[in-house]
Amino acid sequence: MARIVYLNDGFVSEVEARISIFDRGFLFADSAYEVTAVLDGKLVCWAEHFSRLQRSLDALGIMLPLTEKELLNLHRELIKKNKLVQGIVYLQVSRGCADRNFIFSDSMKPTIVLFSQREELLDKKRLERELRVVTVPDKRWGRRDIKTTQLLYSSMVKTEAKNIGKDDAWLIQDGLVTEGTSNNIFIIDKEKKIITRDLSNLILAGVTRSTIITFMEQLGLELDERPFTLFEAQSASEAFITSATNFVTSVVEIDGKLVADGKPGPLTKLIRESYISYCFEYAV
Ligand code: PDD
């Protein structure tokens, strides 16, 4: 069945939604996006997704013509119109349309798109997946803190990983792990210390990342936000990735080397369960 999507000024069927070939999102990947999980028809970590969107748009100099409340209501209306119980809402804001020109004016009318996707986010097999990853050089641009739709490198290396029977690629820069193609990375050392890359322009400030960090202390876990090497990751006692769509998922193999005994670890499971409870409690 055709979905109802939102485009600029209203809701339309996905088969009728049309965007201009002059849209700078299409021509220059000149756009920011958010992917928000939906559980029981409610949005997970809405406020955090909105503030990151605002940060991305501020960095790009794109003016969002909607308030937080208006955008939240559009998300809710979209969920309702599509009877979405579990899945995601994808939001993209591009700078808008103009003749192709590297120089953009600051008075453009942004293009706003929202669509939903049904996904079994809580499917047990999906939640308990054991990821096998390979590493590749991080050749993305230097402003990974802005969530732009410039995702080609990540898409290429993830596809290459899939083609050799692996699940994802981890990106390495100057001998240090930055992040996964579409997720943040955590490792747990032998002393049960949780290590994740500190925030900078080199990685995206994941909403799932920052949310699980807020309850580390409550779980009696110590956190160290710092760069780490591939060797540290391969020698860890547990490793996992975080993202809006994969929550907290175990990584059991990195470049052919098993992480500990190659089985998902107990702390990863504990953090995942705490995160999912949090999602249900605070979804709006
Ligand atoms: N990706 N790092 C990158 C490069 C990402 O693209 C993402 C999310 C994350 C995790 O962020 P969050 O926890 O806020 O989802 C980290 C989304 C899910 C995507 O592109 O589909």
PDB file of C-alpha atoms and ligand atoms in Angstrom:
ATOM      1  CA  MET A   1       0.000   0.000   0.000  1.00  0.00           C
ATOM      2  CA  ALA A   2       1.285   3.456  -0.891  1.00  0.00           C
ATOM      3  CA  ARG A   3       2.456   5.451   2.099  1.00  0.00           C
ATOM      4  CA  ILE A   4       1.414   8.956   2.929  1.00  0.00           C
ATOM      5  CA  VAL A   5       4.484  11.196   3.011  1.00  0.00           C
ATOM      6  CA  TYR A   6       5.007  14.860   3.848  1.00  0.00           C
ATOM      7  CA  LEU A   7       6.476  17.216   1.254  1.00  0.00           C
ATOM      8  CA  ASN A   8       6.873  20.958   1.851  1.00  0.00           C
ATOM      9  CA  ASP A   9       3.362  22.103   2.564  1.00  0.00           C
ATOM     10  CA  GLY A  10       1.296  19.009   2.987  1.00  0.00           C
ATOM     11  CA  PHE A  11       0.728  15.266   3.083  1.00  0.00           C
ATOM     12  CA  VAL A  12       0.507  13.384  -0.219  1.00  0.00           C
ATOM     13  CA  SER A  13       0.683   9.804  -1.439  1.00  0.00           C
ATOM     14  CA  GLU A  14       4.273   8.627  -1.983  1.00  0.00           C
ATOM     15  CA  VAL A  15       3.471   8.105  -5.677  1.00  0.00           C
ATOM     16  CA  GLU A  16       2.533  11.767  -6.065  1.00  0.00           C
ATOM     17  CA  ALA A  17       5.451  13.288  -4.119  1.00  0.00           C
ATOM     18  CA  ARG A  18       7.745  15.116  -6.564  1.00  0.00           C
ATOM     19  CA  ILE A  19      10.925  17.100  -5.955  1.00  0.00           C
ATOM     20  CA  SER A  20      12.543  19.444  -8.469  1.00  0.00           C
ATOM     21  CA  ILE A  21      15.692  18.313 -10.289  1.00  0.00           C
ATOM     22  CA  PHE A  22      17.131  21.682  -9.177  1.00  0.00           C
ATOM     23  CA  ASP A  23      16.862  20.808  -5.499  1.00  0.00           C
ATOM     24  CA  ARG A  24      20.309  21.260  -3.935  1.00  0.00           C
ATOM     25  CA  GLY A  25      19.735  18.129  -1.880  1.00  0.00           C
ATOM     26  CA  PHE A  26      19.784  16.238  -5.199  1.00  0.00           C
ATOM     27  CA  LEU A  27      22.560  18.259  -6.901  1.00  0.00           C
ATOM     28  CA  PHE A  28      24.972  18.880  -3.989  1.00  0.00           C
ATOM     29  CA  ALA A  29      23.805  16.631  -1.098  1.00  0.00           C
ATOM     30  CA  ASP A  30      23.091  20.039   0.440  1.00  0.00           C
ATOM     31  CA  SER A  31      20.752  18.740   3.129  1.00  0.00           C
ATOM     32  CA  ALA A  32      20.549  17.442   6.662  1.00  0.00           C
ATOM     33  CA  TYR A  33      18.493  14.505   7.922  1.00  0.00           C
ATOM     34  CA  GLU A  34      17.326  12.650  11.001  1.00  0.00           C
ATOM     35  CA  VAL A  35      16.133   9.084  11.520  1.00  0.00           C
ATOM     36  CA  THR A  36      13.908   8.697  14.569  1.00  0.00           C
ATOM     37  CA  ALA A  37      12.778   5.310  15.866  1.00  0.00           C
ATOM     38  CA  VAL A  38       9.082   4.709  16.505  1.00  0.00           C
ATOM     39  CA  LEU A  39       7.949   2.250  19.166  1.00  0.00           C
ATOM     40  CA  ASP A  40       4.270   1.727  20.018  1.00  0.00           C
ATOM     41  CA  GLY A  41       3.514   4.592  17.634  1.00  0.00           C
ATOM     42  CA  LYS A  42       5.687   7.016  19.626  1.00  0.00           C
ATOM     43  CA  LEU A  43       8.951   8.809  18.831  1.00  0.00           C
ATOM     44  CA  VAL A  44      12.132   7.766  20.642  1.00  0.00           C
ATOM     45  CA  CYS A  45      14.442  10.569  21.865  1.00  0.00           C
ATOM     46  CA  TRP A  46      12.533  13.215  19.927  1.00  0.00           C
ATOM     47  CA  ALA A  47      14.035  16.228  21.734  1.00  0.00           C
ATOM     48  CA  GLU A  48      17.595  15.011  21.097  1.00  0.00           C
ATOM     49  CA  HIS A  49      16.900  14.370  17.406  1.00  0.00           C
ATOM     50  CA  PHE A  50      15.389  17.818  17.045  1.00  0.00           C
ATOM     51  CA  SER A  51      18.309  19.577  18.704  1.00  0.00           C
ATOM     52  CA  ARG A  52      20.818  17.711  16.538  1.00  0.00           C
ATOM     53  CA  LEU A  53      18.818  18.669  13.430  1.00  0.00           C
ATOM     54  CA  GLN A  54      18.927  22.270  14.566  1.00  0.00           C
ATOM     55  CA  ARG A  55      22.709  22.030  15.074  1.00  0.00           C
ATOM     56  CA  SER A  56      23.174  20.514  11.596  1.00  0.00           C
ATOM     57  CA  LEU A  57      21.024  23.188   9.956  1.00  0.00           C
ATOM     58  CA  ASP A  58      22.794  25.979  11.865  1.00  0.00           C
ATOM     59  CA  ALA A  59      26.146  24.638  10.677  1.00  0.00           C
ATOM     60  CA  LEU A  60      24.888  24.590   7.070  1.00  0.00           C
ATOM     61  CA  GLY A  61      23.159  27.968   7.359  1.00  0.00           C
ATOM     62  CA  ILE A  62      19.735  26.543   6.479  1.00  0.00           C
ATOM     63  CA  MET A  63      16.769  28.173   8.215  1.00  0.00           C
ATOM     64  CA  LEU A  64      14.142  25.712   9.410  1.00  0.00           C
ATOM     65  CA  PRO A  65      10.774  27.347   8.802  1.00  0.00           C
ATOM     66  CA  LEU A  66       9.089  25.230  11.524  1.00  0.00           C
ATOM     67  CA  THR A  67       9.138  25.281  15.304  1.00  0.00           C
ATOM     68  CA  GLU A  68       9.976  22.166  17.307  1.00  0.00           C
ATOM     69  CA  LYS A  69       6.281  21.747  18.164  1.00  0.00           C
ATOM     70  CA  GLU A  70       5.219  22.058  14.515  1.00  0.00           C
ATOM     71  CA  LEU A  71       7.793  19.496  13.397  1.00  0.00           C
ATOM     72  CA  LEU A  72       6.809  17.133  16.208  1.00  0.00           C
ATOM     73  CA  ASN A  73       3.175  17.433  15.152  1.00  0.00           C
ATOM     74  CA  LEU A  74       4.109  16.607  11.543  1.00  0.00           C
ATOM     75  CA  HIS A  75       5.941  13.490  12.762  1.00  0.00           C
ATOM     76  CA  ARG A  76       2.924  12.485  14.831  1.00  0.00           C
ATOM     77  CA  GLU A  77       0.486  13.110  11.995  1.00  0.00           C
ATOM     78  CA  LEU A  78       2.661  11.054   9.640  1.00  0.00           C
ATOM     79  CA  ILE A  79       2.715   8.170  12.139  1.00  0.00           C
ATOM     80  CA  LYS A  80      -1.054   8.360  12.480  1.00  0.00           C
ATOM     81  CA  LYS A  81      -1.773   8.577   8.755  1.00  0.00           C
ATOM     82  CA  ASN A  82       0.417   5.523   8.097  1.00  0.00           C
ATOM     83  CA  LYS A  83      -0.779   3.609  11.183  1.00  0.00           C
ATOM     84  CA  LEU A  84       2.879   3.125  12.068  1.00  0.00           C
ATOM     85  CA  VAL A  85       3.419   1.126  15.241  1.00  0.00           C
ATOM     86  CA  GLN A  86       7.084   0.181  14.904  1.00  0.00           C
ATOM     87  CA  GLY A  87       9.705   1.530  12.523  1.00  0.00           C
ATOM     88  CA  ILE A  88      11.254   4.859  11.689  1.00  0.00           C
ATOM     89  CA  VAL A  89      10.448   8.364  10.560  1.00  0.00           C
ATOM     90  CA  TYR A  90      12.966   9.803   8.107  1.00  0.00           C
ATOM     91  CA  LEU A  91      13.207  13.600   7.917  1.00  0.00           C
ATOM     92  CA  GLN A  92      15.263  15.525   5.386  1.00  0.00           C
ATOM     93  CA  VAL A  93      15.661  19.264   5.052  1.00  0.00           C
ATOM     94  CA  SER A  94      17.500  20.511   1.979  1.00  0.00           C
ATOM     95  CA  ARG A  95      18.504  24.072   1.212  1.00  0.00           C
ATOM     96  CA  GLY A  96      15.957  24.236  -1.617  1.00  0.00           C
ATOM     97  CA  CYS A  97      15.943  24.821  -5.367  1.00  0.00           C
ATOM     98  CA  ALA A  98      18.033  27.101  -7.572  1.00  0.00           C
ATOM     99  CA  ASP A  99      19.939  26.943 -10.877  1.00  0.00           C
ATOM    100  CA  ARG A 100      23.069  24.855 -10.382  1.00  0.00           C
ATOM    101  CA  ASN A 101      25.674  27.088  -8.783  1.00  0.00           C
ATOM    102  CA  PHE A 102      28.377  26.348  -6.186  1.00  0.00           C
ATOM    103  CA  ILE A 103      27.468  29.625  -4.532  1.00  0.00           C
ATOM    104  CA  PHE A 104      24.144  29.543  -2.740  1.00  0.00           C
ATOM    105  CA  SER A 105      22.058  32.449  -1.568  1.00  0.00           C
ATOM    106  CA  ASP A 106      20.862  32.685   2.014  1.00  0.00           C
ATOM    107  CA  SER A 107      17.248  33.317   1.087  1.00  0.00           C
ATOM    108  CA  MET A 108      16.284  29.937  -0.302  1.00  0.00           C
ATOM    109  CA  LYS A 109      13.123  28.089   0.675  1.00  0.00           C
ATOM    110  CA  PRO A 110      14.089  24.732   2.217  1.00  0.00           C
ATOM    111  CA  THR A 111      12.568  21.492   0.952  1.00  0.00           C
ATOM    112  CA  ILE A 112      11.158  19.385   3.777  1.00  0.00           C
ATOM    113  CA  VAL A 113      10.438  15.694   3.410  1.00  0.00           C
ATOM    114  CA  LEU A 114       9.168  13.192   5.946  1.00  0.00           C
ATOM    115  CA  PHE A 115       8.382   9.549   5.324  1.00  0.00           C
ATOM    116  CA  SER A 116       7.902   6.511   7.489  1.00  0.00           C
ATOM    117  CA  GLN A 117       9.245   3.000   7.148  1.00  0.00           C
ATOM    118  CA  ARG A 118       7.831  -0.038   8.913  1.00  0.00           C
ATOM    119  CA  GLU A 119      10.619  -2.031  10.594  1.00  0.00           C
ATOM    120  CA  GLU A 120      10.619  -4.788  13.200  1.00  0.00           C
ATOM    121  CA  LEU A 121      13.054  -2.933  15.429  1.00  0.00           C
ATOM    122  CA  LEU A 122      12.347  -5.140  18.434  1.00  0.00           C
ATOM    123  CA  ASP A 123      12.526  -8.459  16.613  1.00  0.00           C
ATOM    124  CA  LYS A 124      14.580 -10.725  18.888  1.00  0.00           C
ATOM    125  CA  LYS A 125      16.735 -12.048  16.056  1.00  0.00           C
ATOM    126  CA  ARG A 126      17.507  -8.492  14.974  1.00  0.00           C
ATOM    127  CA  LEU A 127      18.255  -7.238  18.496  1.00  0.00           C
ATOM    128  CA  GLU A 128      20.515 -10.174  19.292  1.00  0.00           C
ATOM    129  CA  ARG A 129      22.418 -10.082  16.024  1.00  0.00           C
ATOM    130  CA  GLU A 130      26.154 -10.714  16.166  1.00  0.00           C
ATOM    131  CA  LEU A 131      27.903  -8.313  13.834  1.00  0.00           C
ATOM    132  CA  ARG A 132      31.091  -9.096  11.954  1.00  0.00           C
ATOM    133  CA  VAL A 133      32.902  -6.021  10.718  1.00  0.00           C
ATOM    134  CA  VAL A 134      35.902  -5.089   8.604  1.00  0.00           C
ATOM    135  CA  THR A 135      37.910  -1.891   8.846  1.00  0.00           C
ATOM    136  CA  VAL A 136      38.564   0.610   6.064  1.00  0.00           C
ATOM    137  CA  PRO A 137      40.264   4.020   5.950  1.00  0.00           C
ATOM    138  CA  ASP A 138      37.927   6.868   6.906  1.00  0.00           C
ATOM    139  CA  LYS A 139      37.847   8.906   3.713  1.00  0.00           C
ATOM    140  CA  ARG A 140      34.717  10.939   4.464  1.00  0.00           C
ATOM    141  CA  TRP A 141      34.762  14.739   4.625  1.00  0.00           C
ATOM    142  CA  GLY A 142      35.890  16.453   7.827  1.00  0.00           C
ATOM    143  CA  ARG A 143      32.496  17.661   9.162  1.00  0.00           C
ATOM    144  CA  ARG A 144      30.992  14.354  10.261  1.00  0.00           C
ATOM    145  CA  ASP A 145      29.381  16.130  13.196  1.00  0.00           C
ATOM    146  CA  ILE A 146      26.859  17.551  10.697  1.00  0.00           C
ATOM    147  CA  LYS A 147      24.297  14.923   9.740  1.00  0.00           C
ATOM    148  CA  THR A 148      24.252  15.584   5.999  1.00  0.00           C
ATOM    149  CA  THR A 149      22.959  13.295   3.270  1.00  0.00           C
ATOM    150  CA  GLN A 150      26.489  13.076   1.858  1.00  0.00           C
ATOM    151  CA  LEU A 151      26.595   9.318   2.561  1.00  0.00           C
ATOM    152  CA  LEU A 152      28.166   7.807  -0.549  1.00  0.00           C
ATOM    153  CA  TYR A 153      31.486   6.705   0.948  1.00  0.00           C
ATOM    154  CA  SER A 154      29.723   5.037   3.872  1.00  0.00           C
ATOM    155  CA  SER A 155      27.237   3.403   1.539  1.00  0.00           C
ATOM    156  CA  MET A 156      30.037   2.084  -0.716  1.00  0.00           C
ATOM    157  CA  VAL A 157      32.153   0.592   2.069  1.00  0.00           C
ATOM    158  CA  LYS A 158      29.153  -0.950   3.801  1.00  0.00           C
ATOM    159  CA  THR A 159      28.074  -2.561   0.518  1.00  0.00           C
ATOM    160  CA  GLU A 160      31.625  -3.847  -0.016  1.00  0.00           C
ATOM    161  CA  ALA A 161      31.554  -5.340   3.495  1.00  0.00           C
ATOM    162  CA  LYS A 162      28.219  -7.059   2.724  1.00  0.00           C
ATOM    163  CA  ASN A 163      29.631  -8.400  -0.559  1.00  0.00           C
ATOM    164  CA  ILE A 164      32.355 -10.259   1.335  1.00  0.00           C
ATOM    165  CA  GLY A 165      29.862 -11.689   3.832  1.00  0.00           C
ATOM    166  CA  LYS A 166      30.386  -9.141   6.646  1.00  0.00           C
ATOM    167  CA  ASP A 167      27.860  -6.820   8.274  1.00  0.00           C
ATOM    168  CA  ASP A 168      29.487  -3.421   8.354  1.00  0.00           C
ATOM    169  CA  ALA A 169      32.688  -1.430   7.952  1.00  0.00           C
ATOM    170  CA  TRP A 170      34.443   0.434  10.762  1.00  0.00           C
ATOM    171  CA  LEU A 171      36.257   3.575   9.756  1.00  0.00           C
ATOM    172  CA  ILE A 172      39.867   4.209  10.779  1.00  0.00           C
ATOM    173  CA  GLN A 173      41.745   7.490  10.708  1.00  0.00           C
ATOM    174  CA  ASP A 174      45.364   8.009  11.857  1.00  0.00           C
ATOM    175  CA  GLY A 175      45.358   4.532  13.397  1.00  0.00           C
ATOM    176  CA  LEU A 176      42.287   5.305  15.507  1.00  0.00           C
ATOM    177  CA  VAL A 177      38.715   4.068  15.152  1.00  0.00           C
ATOM    178  CA  THR A 178      36.242   6.856  14.340  1.00  0.00           C
ATOM    179  CA  GLU A 179      32.806   5.200  13.938  1.00  0.00           C
ATOM    180  CA  GLY A 180      30.802   2.671  11.926  1.00  0.00           C
ATOM    181  CA  THR A 181      29.263   3.596   8.563  1.00  0.00           C
ATOM    182  CA  SER A 182      25.995   4.592  10.281  1.00  0.00           C
ATOM    183  CA  ASN A 183      26.580   4.013  13.983  1.00  0.00           C
ATOM    184  CA  ASN A 184      28.810   4.845  16.930  1.00  0.00           C
ATOM    185  CA  ILE A 185      31.199   2.312  18.428  1.00  0.00           C
ATOM    186  CA  PHE A 186      31.763   1.248  22.026  1.00  0.00           C
ATOM    187  CA  ILE A 187      34.281  -1.247  23.389  1.00  0.00           C
ATOM    188  CA  ILE A 188      34.562  -2.666  26.900  1.00  0.00           C
ATOM    189  CA  ASP A 189      37.998  -3.409  28.284  1.00  0.00           C
ATOM    190  CA  LYS A 190      39.069  -6.221  30.630  1.00  0.00           C
ATOM    191  CA  GLU A 191      38.406  -3.952  33.664  1.00  0.00           C
ATOM    192  CA  LYS A 192      34.829  -3.448  32.404  1.00  0.00           C
ATOM    193  CA  LYS A 193      35.525   0.141  31.486  1.00  0.00           C
ATOM    194  CA  ILE A 194      33.322   1.404  28.644  1.00  0.00           C
ATOM    195  CA  ILE A 195      35.327   3.221  25.978  1.00  0.00           C
ATOM    196  CA  THR A 196      33.906   5.299  23.130  1.00  0.00           C
ATOM    197  CA  ARG A 197      35.391   7.930  20.852  1.00  0.00           C
ATOM    198  CA  ASP A 198      35.071  11.473  22.246  1.00  0.00           C
ATOM    199  CA  LEU A 199      32.927  13.966  20.327  1.00  0.00           C
ATOM    200  CA  SER A 200      34.550  16.173  17.687  1.00  0.00           C
ATOM    201  CA  ASN A 201      34.072  16.995  14.016  1.00  0.00           C
ATOM    202  CA  LEU A 202      35.376  13.476  13.248  1.00  0.00           C
ATOM    203  CA  ILE A 203      32.223  11.612  14.315  1.00  0.00           C
ATOM    204  CA  LEU A 204      28.489  12.127  14.499  1.00  0.00           C
ATOM    205  CA  ALA A 205      27.158  12.849  17.982  1.00  0.00           C
ATOM    206  CA  GLY A 206      24.783   9.880  18.052  1.00  0.00           C
ATOM    207  CA  VAL A 207      21.562  10.288  19.985  1.00  0.00           C
ATOM    208  CA  THR A 208      21.707   6.655  21.096  1.00  0.00           C
ATOM    209  CA  ARG A 209      25.342   7.172  22.127  1.00  0.00           C
ATOM    210  CA  SER A 210      24.535  10.173  24.326  1.00  0.00           C
ATOM    211  CA  THR A 211      21.435   8.506  25.771  1.00  0.00           C
ATOM    212  CA  ILE A 212      23.200   5.345  26.938  1.00  0.00           C
ATOM    213  CA  ILE A 213      26.014   7.475  28.370  1.00  0.00           C
ATOM    214  CA  THR A 214      23.482   9.136  30.694  1.00  0.00           C
ATOM    215  CA  PHE A 215      22.774   5.886  32.494  1.00  0.00           C
ATOM    216  CA  MET A 216      26.234   4.273  32.585  1.00  0.00           C
ATOM    217  CA  GLU A 217      26.777   5.449  36.142  1.00  0.00           C
ATOM    218  CA  GLN A 218      23.412   4.078  37.243  1.00  0.00           C
ATOM    219  CA  LEU A 219      24.486   0.711  35.849  1.00  0.00           C
ATOM    220  CA  GLY A 220      27.711   0.920  37.858  1.00  0.00           C
ATOM    221  CA  LEU A 221      29.809   1.274  34.710  1.00  0.00           C
ATOM    222  CA  GLU A 222      32.758   3.580  34.229  1.00  0.00           C
ATOM    223  CA  LEU A 223      32.997   5.525  30.976  1.00  0.00           C
ATOM    224  CA  ASP A 224      36.102   6.737  29.177  1.00  0.00           C
ATOM    225  CA  GLU A 225      35.437   8.985  26.161  1.00  0.00           C
ATOM    226  CA  ARG A 226      38.639   8.892  24.119  1.00  0.00           C
ATOM    227  CA  PRO A 227      40.080   7.677  20.835  1.00  0.00           C
ATOM    228  CA  PHE A 228      41.035   3.978  20.715  1.00  0.00           C
ATOM    229  CA  THR A 229      42.988   1.798  18.318  1.00  0.00           C
ATOM    230  CA  LEU A 230      41.921  -1.162  16.229  1.00  0.00           C
ATOM    231  CA  PHE A 231      44.163  -3.353  18.420  1.00  0.00           C
ATOM    232  CA  GLU A 232      42.316  -2.207  21.563  1.00  0.00           C
ATOM    233  CA  ALA A 233      39.004  -2.993  19.912  1.00  0.00           C
ATOM    234  CA  GLN A 234      40.175  -6.462  18.859  1.00  0.00           C
ATOM    235  CA  SER A 235      41.500  -7.119  22.375  1.00  0.00           C
ATOM    236  CA  ALA A 236      38.322  -5.889  24.099  1.00  0.00           C
ATOM    237  CA  SER A 237      36.105  -8.114  26.193  1.00  0.00           C
ATOM    238  CA  GLU A 238      32.988  -6.782  24.423  1.00  0.00           C
ATOM    239  CA  ALA A 239      32.207  -4.446  21.545  1.00  0.00           C
ATOM    240  CA  PHE A 240      28.947  -2.982  20.309  1.00  0.00           C
ATOM    241  CA  ILE A 241      27.490  -0.319  18.044  1.00  0.00           C
ATOM    242  CA  THR A 242      24.675   2.132  18.712  1.00  0.00           C
ATOM    243  CA  SER A 243      22.174   3.817  16.401  1.00  0.00           C
ATOM    244  CA  ALA A 244      18.523   4.854  16.285  1.00  0.00           C
ATOM    245  CA  THR A 245      17.611   1.808  14.201  1.00  0.00           C
ATOM    246  CA  ASN A 246      19.902  -0.820  15.727  1.00  0.00           C
ATOM    247  CA  PHE A 247      19.783   0.329  19.347  1.00  0.00           C
ATOM    248  CA  VAL A 248      22.720  -1.500  20.973  1.00  0.00           C
ATOM    249  CA  THR A 249      24.058  -4.397  18.870  1.00  0.00           C
ATOM    250  CA  SER A 250      26.969  -6.738  19.630  1.00  0.00           C
ATOM    251  CA  VAL A 251      30.056  -6.863  17.456  1.00  0.00           C
ATOM    252  CA  VAL A 252      31.771 -10.244  17.701  1.00  0.00           C
ATOM    253  CA  GLU A 253      34.425 -10.095  14.973  1.00  0.00           C
ATOM    254  CA  ILE A 254      36.688  -7.309  13.711  1.00  0.00           C
ATOM    255  CA  ASP A 255      38.862  -7.914  10.623  1.00  0.00           C
ATOM    256  CA  GLY A 256      38.538 -11.679  11.075  1.00  0.00           C
ATOM    257  CA  LYS A 257      39.578 -11.610  14.742  1.00  0.00           C
ATOM    258  CA  LEU A 258      37.025 -12.674  17.338  1.00  0.00           C
ATOM    259  CA  VAL A 259      36.203 -10.237  20.138  1.00  0.00           C
ATOM    260  CA  ALA A 260      36.889 -12.296  23.316  1.00  0.00           C
ATOM    261  CA  ASP A 261      35.172 -15.685  22.736  1.00  0.00           C
ATOM    262  CA  GLY A 262      33.223 -14.381  19.733  1.00  0.00           C
ATOM    263  CA  LYS A 263      29.916 -14.350  21.616  1.00  0.00           C
ATOM    264  CA  PRO A 264      27.789 -11.307  22.550  1.00  0.00           C
ATOM    265  CA  GLY A 265      28.765 -10.095  26.009  1.00  0.00           C
ATOM    266  CA  PRO A 266      26.600  -9.660  29.135  1.00  0.00           C
ATOM    267  CA  LEU A 267      27.228  -5.910  29.553  1.00  0.00           C
ATOM    268  CA  THR A 268      26.152  -5.214  25.995  1.00  0.00           C
ATOM    269  CA  LYS A 269      22.898  -7.053  26.738  1.00  0.00           C
ATOM    270  CA  LEU A 270      22.431  -5.100  29.994  1.00  0.00           C
ATOM    271  CA  ILE A 271      22.999  -1.757  28.233  1.00  0.00           C
ATOM    272  CA  ARG A 272      20.640  -2.743  25.398  1.00  0.00           C
ATOM    273  CA  GLU A 273      17.874  -3.737  27.797  1.00  0.00           C
ATOM    274  CA  SER A 274      18.278  -0.528  29.816  1.00  0.00           C
ATOM    275  CA  TYR A 275      18.170   1.507  26.620  1.00  0.00           C
ATOM    276  CA  ILE A 276      15.012  -0.196  25.350  1.00  0.00           C
ATOM    277  CA  SER A 277      13.241   0.346  28.703  1.00  0.00           C
ATOM    278  CA  TYR A 278      14.283   4.000  28.529  1.00  0.00           C
ATOM    279  CA  CYS A 279      12.906   4.262  24.971  1.00  0.00           C
ATOM    280  CA  PHE A 280       9.491   2.986  26.024  1.00  0.00           C
ATOM    281  CA  GLU A 281       9.399   5.168  29.119  1.00  0.00           C
ATOM    282  CA  TYR A 282      10.313   8.444  27.436  1.00  0.00           C
ATOM    283  CA  ALA A 283       8.925   8.094  23.885  1.00  0.00           C
ATOM    284  CA  VAL A 284       6.552  10.911  22.944  1.00  0.00           C
TER     285      VAL A 284
HETATM  286  N1  PDD B   1      22.662   6.854  11.229  1.00  0.00           N
HETATM  287  N2  PDD B   1      27.287   7.790  13.134  1.00  0.00           N
HETATM  288  C1  PDD B   1      26.813   7.908  11.887  1.00  0.00           C
HETATM  289  C2  PDD B   1      27.782   8.207  10.792  1.00  0.00           C
HETATM  290  C3  PDD B   1      25.439   7.742  11.624  1.00  0.00           C
HETATM  291  O1  PDD B   1      24.979   7.865  10.374  1.00  0.00           O
HETATM  292  C4  PDD B   1      24.563   7.431  12.702  1.00  0.00           C
HETATM  293  C5  PDD B   1      23.084   7.260  12.496  1.00  0.00           C
HETATM  294  C6  PDD B   1      25.114   7.316  14.001  1.00  0.00           C
HETATM  295  C7  PDD B   1      24.253   7.017  15.193  1.00  0.00           C
HETATM  296  O2  PDD B   1      23.428   8.109  15.518  1.00  0.00           O
HETATM  297  P1  PDD B   1      22.016   7.893  16.234  1.00  0.00           P
HETATM  298  O3  PDD B   1      22.268   7.121  17.468  1.00  0.00           O
HETATM  299  O4  PDD B   1      21.564   9.276  16.496  1.00  0.00           O
HETATM  300  O5  PDD B   1      21.127   7.150  15.279  1.00  0.00           O
HETATM  301  C8  PDD B   1      26.463   7.520  14.172  1.00  0.00           C
HETATM  302  C9  PDD B   1      21.233   6.727  10.933  1.00  0.00           C
HETATM  303  C10 PDD B   1      20.502   5.783  11.819  1.00  0.00           C
HETATM  304  C11 PDD B   1      21.075   6.439   9.452  1.00  0.00           C
HETATM  305  O6  PDD B   1      21.772   7.084   8.668  1.00  0.00           O
HETATM  306  O7  PDD B   1      20.231   5.613   9.078  1.00  0.00           O
END
